[in-house]
Amino acid sequence: MNSILRRTVATSTSRIKGWRRRTTPTPIPTSTPWRWRWNEQRHHQDHGNLATQYASRLSSTSTSTSTSTSTTKAFNRRIKTIQKSNTTHHIPSYSYVQQEIASRLIDRLDDIVRDEGFPLALDVGSGCGFLLKEICKDDGYEYDNEYDGVDGVDGDTDGKSGGIGGVRKLVMMDSSEKVLHYGSDSDCNSNSNSDSDSDDTISNTNNEAYEFMKMTDEEKARCSTYKLHADYDNNKKLPFPDGTFDLVLSSTSMHWINDLPSLMSEIHRVLKPDGCFLFAMVGGGSTLGELSTSLSLGELEREGGMSPHVGPFVDFSDVGSLLSSAGFNLTTVDVDTVKLAYPNAMVLMEHLQRMGENNACLNRRPFVSVDTFLAASCVYDTMFPLIDGEDDDGSGSVEATVQIIYGIGWVPHDSQPKPKERGSAKHKVGDVVVDETKSEK
């Protein structure tokens, strides 16, 4: 156990001993906002009331869900939107995972060779615009006059180049309005006339956001944007007519969708014939498995039961079936496994929270005690140390596993390759003879 964790345990233990001696409320830090504990008898009464209220809230939610739709919901989208909106002060420092995955996804887009490119694209769950920054980094296609006047794209394109993949206009859609407009000019200038210290702090934060999202004039000219505040999971239908887009992108947002089959069907609907759906989503069976195991063991020891802390992910083997069921052709799915290192489990959970990736399961516990977090941290340090040893500063570290599923699917079109008709083969597989070549002695 490193020195940081020992200090944390010592400090937290002294607070824990004081909870039962005091008769006045004592604030303690938890993963949720500040909560208060009284003496032991009052605490048990309050905990019972909270459990009763939480159970009734869950029963009413499940009843309304069963009457309105047949889809079983796993996530609270309202809570997830709030969590995402709370990340606007931390995006420059804690969005390293989203930036890396966006870069890898656009590299795959750059590998697609298409004469006219993808002039009009949609980014589902765009966040603050990680994909936009990657698309605008380099030139894509040189357009001729024959591509002037493409639906949704301005004319006068002769000699002008779009971004990577030939994207010239990107519609950004996200459930959090604060994150969607993060770093925009209006957001940065909203407090320019304020004189108070608090407004100066907000203005400095906005200036930091502007610097993070800033692009050169050349990059801005490659791809224009339109920002749309909407949450698909609540509307159940994308607000676009059939056959609108040439390309639909999504990066690190689909793992929080309750109804993935319906979303993919809607994406298929809004794509033009021979349109492309390219996405990267967090999934797989081993994503944050270390954290899930540690929290489950710690909670089982301290609370006598378990609740979900790492919310269910789509398995790699199911993604291809989802694409095919939605009507996509020529589907391809692959997975990347990424190992991340952190000083301890507490730092890992802090980073997840500031990324907006904290727990949003419907059946999660309303309150997790400090005892549970400390137990989980100790379990994590013991069971999942970093294999490579120590960090540069000499302190022990732990590792976290994240699996990223990349997928691509195409809307059917006559120009796409098709398998031959059944029975059209002229040779049997058994008739093919392979001669074995012996090496010369």
PDB file of N, CA, C and O in Angstrom, residues 206-243:
ATOM      1  N   ASN A 206     -14.103  29.703 -19.485  1.00  0.00           N
ATOM      2  CA  ASN A 206     -14.554  29.750 -20.874  1.00  0.00           C
ATOM      3  C   ASN A 206     -13.403  30.029 -21.831  1.00  0.00           C
ATOM      4  O   ASN A 206     -13.366  29.494 -22.940  1.00  0.00           O
ATOM      5  N   ASN A 207     -12.471  30.874 -21.425  1.00  0.00           N
ATOM      6  CA  ASN A 207     -11.312  31.138 -22.262  1.00  0.00           C
ATOM      7  C   ASN A 207     -10.458  29.882 -22.425  1.00  0.00           C
ATOM      8  O   ASN A 207      -9.914  29.620 -23.505  1.00  0.00           O
ATOM      9  N   GLU A 208     -10.340  29.084 -21.369  1.00  0.00           N
ATOM     10  CA  GLU A 208      -9.619  27.818 -21.457  1.00  0.00           C
ATOM     11  C   GLU A 208     -10.319  26.873 -22.423  1.00  0.00           C
ATOM     12  O   GLU A 208      -9.674  26.182 -23.222  1.00  0.00           O
ATOM     13  N   ALA A 209     -11.662  26.852 -22.370  1.00  0.00           N
ATOM     14  CA  ALA A 209     -12.420  26.023 -23.304  1.00  0.00           C
ATOM     15  C   ALA A 209     -12.220  26.495 -24.730  1.00  0.00           C
ATOM     16  O   ALA A 209     -12.077  25.680 -25.661  1.00  0.00           O
ATOM     17  N   TYR A 210     -12.195  27.785 -24.937  1.00  0.00           N
ATOM     18  CA  TYR A 210     -11.999  28.338 -26.276  1.00  0.00           C
ATOM     19  C   TYR A 210     -10.624  27.958 -26.824  1.00  0.00           C
ATOM     20  O   TYR A 210     -10.490  27.604 -27.999  1.00  0.00           O
ATOM     21  N   GLU A 211      -9.617  28.013 -25.966  1.00  0.00           N
ATOM     22  CA  GLU A 211      -8.277  27.642 -26.409  1.00  0.00           C
ATOM     23  C   GLU A 211      -8.207  26.161 -26.755  1.00  0.00           C
ATOM     24  O   GLU A 211      -7.518  25.762 -27.703  1.00  0.00           O
ATOM     25  N   PHE A 212      -8.925  25.326 -26.005  1.00  0.00           N
ATOM     26  CA  PHE A 212      -8.897  23.887 -26.261  1.00  0.00           C
ATOM     27  C   PHE A 212      -9.564  23.548 -27.586  1.00  0.00           C
ATOM     28  O   PHE A 212      -9.109  22.669 -28.323  1.00  0.00           O
ATOM     29  N   MET A 213     -10.658  24.232 -27.925  1.00  0.00           N
ATOM     30  CA  MET A 213     -11.410  23.945 -29.139  1.00  0.00           C
ATOM     31  C   MET A 213     -10.994  24.820 -30.321  1.00  0.00           C
ATOM     32  O   MET A 213     -11.577  24.709 -31.397  1.00  0.00           O
ATOM     33  N   LYS A 214     -10.007  25.676 -30.143  1.00  0.00           N
ATOM     34  CA  LYS A 214      -9.639  26.630 -31.185  1.00  0.00           C
ATOM     35  C   LYS A 214      -9.059  25.915 -32.394  1.00  0.00           C
ATOM     36  O   LYS A 214      -8.270  24.968 -32.274  1.00  0.00           O
ATOM     37  N   MET A 215      -9.465  26.355 -33.587  1.00  0.00           N
ATOM     38  CA  MET A 215      -8.938  25.838 -34.846  1.00  0.00           C
ATOM     39  C   MET A 215      -8.499  27.011 -35.717  1.00  0.00           C
ATOM     40  O   MET A 215      -9.005  28.127 -35.575  1.00  0.00           O
ATOM     41  N   THR A 216      -7.575  26.753 -36.607  1.00  0.00           N
ATOM     42  CA  THR A 216      -7.115  27.800 -37.525  1.00  0.00           C
ATOM     43  C   THR A 216      -8.193  28.079 -38.573  1.00  0.00           C
ATOM     44  O   THR A 216      -9.135  27.301 -38.756  1.00  0.00           O
ATOM     45  N   ASP A 217      -8.047  29.201 -39.261  1.00  0.00           N
ATOM     46  CA  ASP A 217      -9.009  29.550 -40.312  1.00  0.00           C
ATOM     47  C   ASP A 217      -9.020  28.507 -41.425  1.00  0.00           C
ATOM     48  O   ASP A 217     -10.071  28.207 -42.007  1.00  0.00           O
ATOM     49  N   GLU A 218      -7.857  27.941 -41.709  1.00  0.00           N
ATOM     50  CA  GLU A 218      -7.790  26.902 -42.745  1.00  0.00           C
ATOM     51  C   GLU A 218      -8.562  25.659 -42.320  1.00  0.00           C
ATOM     52  O   GLU A 218      -9.264  25.044 -43.128  1.00  0.00           O
ATOM     53  N   GLU A 219      -8.443  25.282 -41.054  1.00  0.00           N
ATOM     54  CA  GLU A 219      -9.173  24.114 -40.560  1.00  0.00           C
ATOM     55  C   GLU A 219     -10.678  24.370 -40.547  1.00  0.00           C
ATOM     56  O   GLU A 219     -11.479  23.486 -40.898  1.00  0.00           O
ATOM     57  N   LYS A 220     -11.086  25.563 -40.147  1.00  0.00           N
ATOM     58  CA  LYS A 220     -12.507  25.877 -40.131  1.00  0.00           C
ATOM     59  C   LYS A 220     -13.102  25.865 -41.535  1.00  0.00           C
ATOM     60  O   LYS A 220     -14.270  25.501 -41.718  1.00  0.00           O
ATOM     61  N   ALA A 221     -12.318  26.265 -42.531  1.00  0.00           N
ATOM     62  CA  ALA A 221     -12.824  26.313 -43.905  1.00  0.00           C
ATOM     63  C   ALA A 221     -13.045  24.928 -44.485  1.00  0.00           C
ATOM     64  O   ALA A 221     -13.814  24.772 -45.441  1.00  0.00           O
ATOM     65  N   ARG A 222     -12.394  23.927 -43.923  1.00  0.00           N
ATOM     66  CA  ARG A 222     -12.537  22.573 -44.471  1.00  0.00           C
ATOM     67  C   ARG A 222     -13.901  21.971 -44.180  1.00  0.00           C
ATOM     68  O   ARG A 222     -14.440  21.220 -44.992  1.00  0.00           O
ATOM     69  N   CYS A 223     -14.463  22.273 -43.031  1.00  0.00           N
ATOM     70  CA  CYS A 223     -15.720  21.624 -42.647  1.00  0.00           C
ATOM     71  C   CYS A 223     -16.538  22.588 -41.791  1.00  0.00           C
ATOM     72  O   CYS A 223     -16.073  23.050 -40.744  1.00  0.00           O
ATOM     73  N   SER A 224     -17.771  22.879 -42.220  1.00  0.00           N
ATOM     74  CA  SER A 224     -18.682  23.696 -41.424  1.00  0.00           C
ATOM     75  C   SER A 224     -19.519  22.788 -40.520  1.00  0.00           C
ATOM     76  O   SER A 224     -19.583  21.571 -40.710  1.00  0.00           O
ATOM     77  N   THR A 225     -20.176  23.386 -39.507  1.00  0.00           N
ATOM     78  CA  THR A 225     -20.910  22.586 -38.525  1.00  0.00           C
ATOM     79  C   THR A 225     -22.296  23.175 -38.278  1.00  0.00           C
ATOM     80  O   THR A 225     -22.548  24.362 -38.512  1.00  0.00           O
ATOM     81  N   TYR A 226     -23.164  22.306 -37.805  1.00  0.00           N
ATOM     82  CA  TYR A 226     -24.471  22.711 -37.293  1.00  0.00           C
ATOM     83  C   TYR A 226     -24.705  21.903 -36.024  1.00  0.00           C
ATOM     84  O   TYR A 226     -24.632  20.668 -36.041  1.00  0.00           O
ATOM     85  N   LYS A 227     -24.983  22.587 -34.911  1.00  0.00           N
ATOM     86  CA  LYS A 227     -25.114  21.924 -33.614  1.00  0.00           C
ATOM     87  C   LYS A 227     -26.585  21.776 -33.240  1.00  0.00           C
ATOM     88  O   LYS A 227     -27.341  22.747 -33.262  1.00  0.00           O
ATOM     89  N   LEU A 228     -26.967  20.548 -32.889  1.00  0.00           N
ATOM     90  CA  LEU A 228     -28.348  20.222 -32.564  1.00  0.00           C
ATOM     91  C   LEU A 228     -28.407  19.579 -31.186  1.00  0.00           C
ATOM     92  O   LEU A 228     -27.790  18.526 -30.953  1.00  0.00           O
ATOM     93  N   HIS A 229     -29.140  20.218 -30.266  1.00  0.00           N
ATOM     94  CA  HIS A 229     -29.319  19.669 -28.926  1.00  0.00           C
ATOM     95  C   HIS A 229     -30.509  18.720 -28.933  1.00  0.00           C
ATOM     96  O   HIS A 229     -31.667  19.149 -29.048  1.00  0.00           O
ATOM     97  N   ALA A 230     -30.267  17.428 -28.838  1.00  0.00           N
ATOM     98  CA  ALA A 230     -31.326  16.423 -28.868  1.00  0.00           C
ATOM     99  C   ALA A 230     -30.790  15.139 -28.249  1.00  0.00           C
ATOM    100  O   ALA A 230     -29.597  14.843 -28.321  1.00  0.00           O
ATOM    101  N   ASP A 231     -31.695  14.378 -27.630  1.00  0.00           N
ATOM    102  CA  ASP A 231     -31.349  13.096 -27.029  1.00  0.00           C
ATOM    103  C   ASP A 231     -32.169  12.019 -27.722  1.00  0.00           C
ATOM    104  O   ASP A 231     -33.393  11.973 -27.579  1.00  0.00           O
ATOM    105  N   TYR A 232     -31.504  11.161 -28.463  1.00  0.00           N
ATOM    106  CA  TYR A 232     -32.231  10.134 -29.208  1.00  0.00           C
ATOM    107  C   TYR A 232     -33.003   9.200 -28.279  1.00  0.00           C
ATOM    108  O   TYR A 232     -34.128   8.797 -28.559  1.00  0.00           O
ATOM    109  N   ASP A 233     -32.406   8.863 -27.155  1.00  0.00           N
ATOM    110  CA  ASP A 233     -33.004   7.847 -26.286  1.00  0.00           C
ATOM    111  C   ASP A 233     -34.350   8.281 -25.724  1.00  0.00           C
ATOM    112  O   ASP A 233     -35.149   7.454 -25.303  1.00  0.00           O
ATOM    113  N   ASN A 234     -34.602   9.576 -25.674  1.00  0.00           N
ATOM    114  CA  ASN A 234     -35.900  10.071 -25.204  1.00  0.00           C
ATOM    115  C   ASN A 234     -36.879  10.284 -26.349  1.00  0.00           C
ATOM    116  O   ASN A 234     -38.083  10.089 -26.187  1.00  0.00           O
ATOM    117  N   ASN A 235     -36.373  10.680 -27.510  1.00  0.00           N
ATOM    118  CA  ASN A 235     -37.259  10.951 -28.646  1.00  0.00           C
ATOM    119  C   ASN A 235     -37.596   9.709 -29.449  1.00  0.00           C
ATOM    120  O   ASN A 235     -38.610   9.661 -30.141  1.00  0.00           O
ATOM    121  N   LYS A 236     -36.726   8.700 -29.393  1.00  0.00           N
ATOM    122  CA  LYS A 236     -36.922   7.435 -30.095  1.00  0.00           C
ATOM    123  C   LYS A 236     -36.919   7.576 -31.604  1.00  0.00           C
ATOM    124  O   LYS A 236     -37.248   6.633 -32.303  1.00  0.00           O
ATOM    125  N   LYS A 237     -36.586   8.734 -32.122  1.00  0.00           N
ATOM    126  CA  LYS A 237     -36.503   8.915 -33.554  1.00  0.00           C
ATOM    127  C   LYS A 237     -35.566  10.071 -33.842  1.00  0.00           C
ATOM    128  O   LYS A 237     -35.671  11.138 -33.239  1.00  0.00           O
ATOM    129  N   LEU A 238     -34.649   9.856 -34.767  1.00  0.00           N
ATOM    130  CA  LEU A 238     -33.746  10.930 -35.156  1.00  0.00           C
ATOM    131  C   LEU A 238     -34.517  12.005 -35.920  1.00  0.00           C
ATOM    132  O   LEU A 238     -35.317  11.677 -36.801  1.00  0.00           O
ATOM    133  N   PRO A 239     -34.289  13.283 -35.600  1.00  0.00           N
ATOM    134  CA  PRO A 239     -35.092  14.373 -36.202  1.00  0.00           C
ATOM    135  C   PRO A 239     -34.639  14.754 -37.607  1.00  0.00           C
ATOM    136  O   PRO A 239     -34.388  15.924 -37.897  1.00  0.00           O
ATOM    137  N   PHE A 240     -34.537  13.755 -38.494  1.00  0.00           N
ATOM    138  CA  PHE A 240     -34.114  14.005 -39.869  1.00  0.00           C
ATOM    139  C   PHE A 240     -34.963  13.161 -40.811  1.00  0.00           C
ATOM    140  O   PHE A 240     -35.395  12.057 -40.450  1.00  0.00           O
ATOM    141  N   PRO A 241     -35.199  13.638 -42.030  1.00  0.00           N
ATOM    142  CA  PRO A 241     -35.949  12.839 -43.007  1.00  0.00           C
ATOM    143  C   PRO A 241     -35.112  11.676 -43.526  1.00  0.00           C
ATOM    144  O   PRO A 241     -33.897  11.597 -43.301  1.00  0.00           O
ATOM    145  N   ASP A 242     -35.780  10.780 -44.245  1.00  0.00           N
ATOM    146  CA  ASP A 242     -35.099   9.609 -44.795  1.00  0.00           C
ATOM    147  C   ASP A 242     -34.036  10.031 -45.810  1.00  0.00           C
ATOM    148  O   ASP A 242     -34.230  10.975 -46.588  1.00  0.00           O
ATOM    149  N   GLY A 243     -32.922   9.286 -45.823  1.00  0.00           N
ATOM    150  CA  GLY A 243     -31.897   9.506 -46.836  1.00  0.00           C
ATOM    151  C   GLY A 243     -31.269  10.877 -46.812  1.00  0.00           C
ATOM    152  O   GLY A 243     -31.079  11.496 -47.859  1.00  0.00           O
TER     153      GLY A 243
END
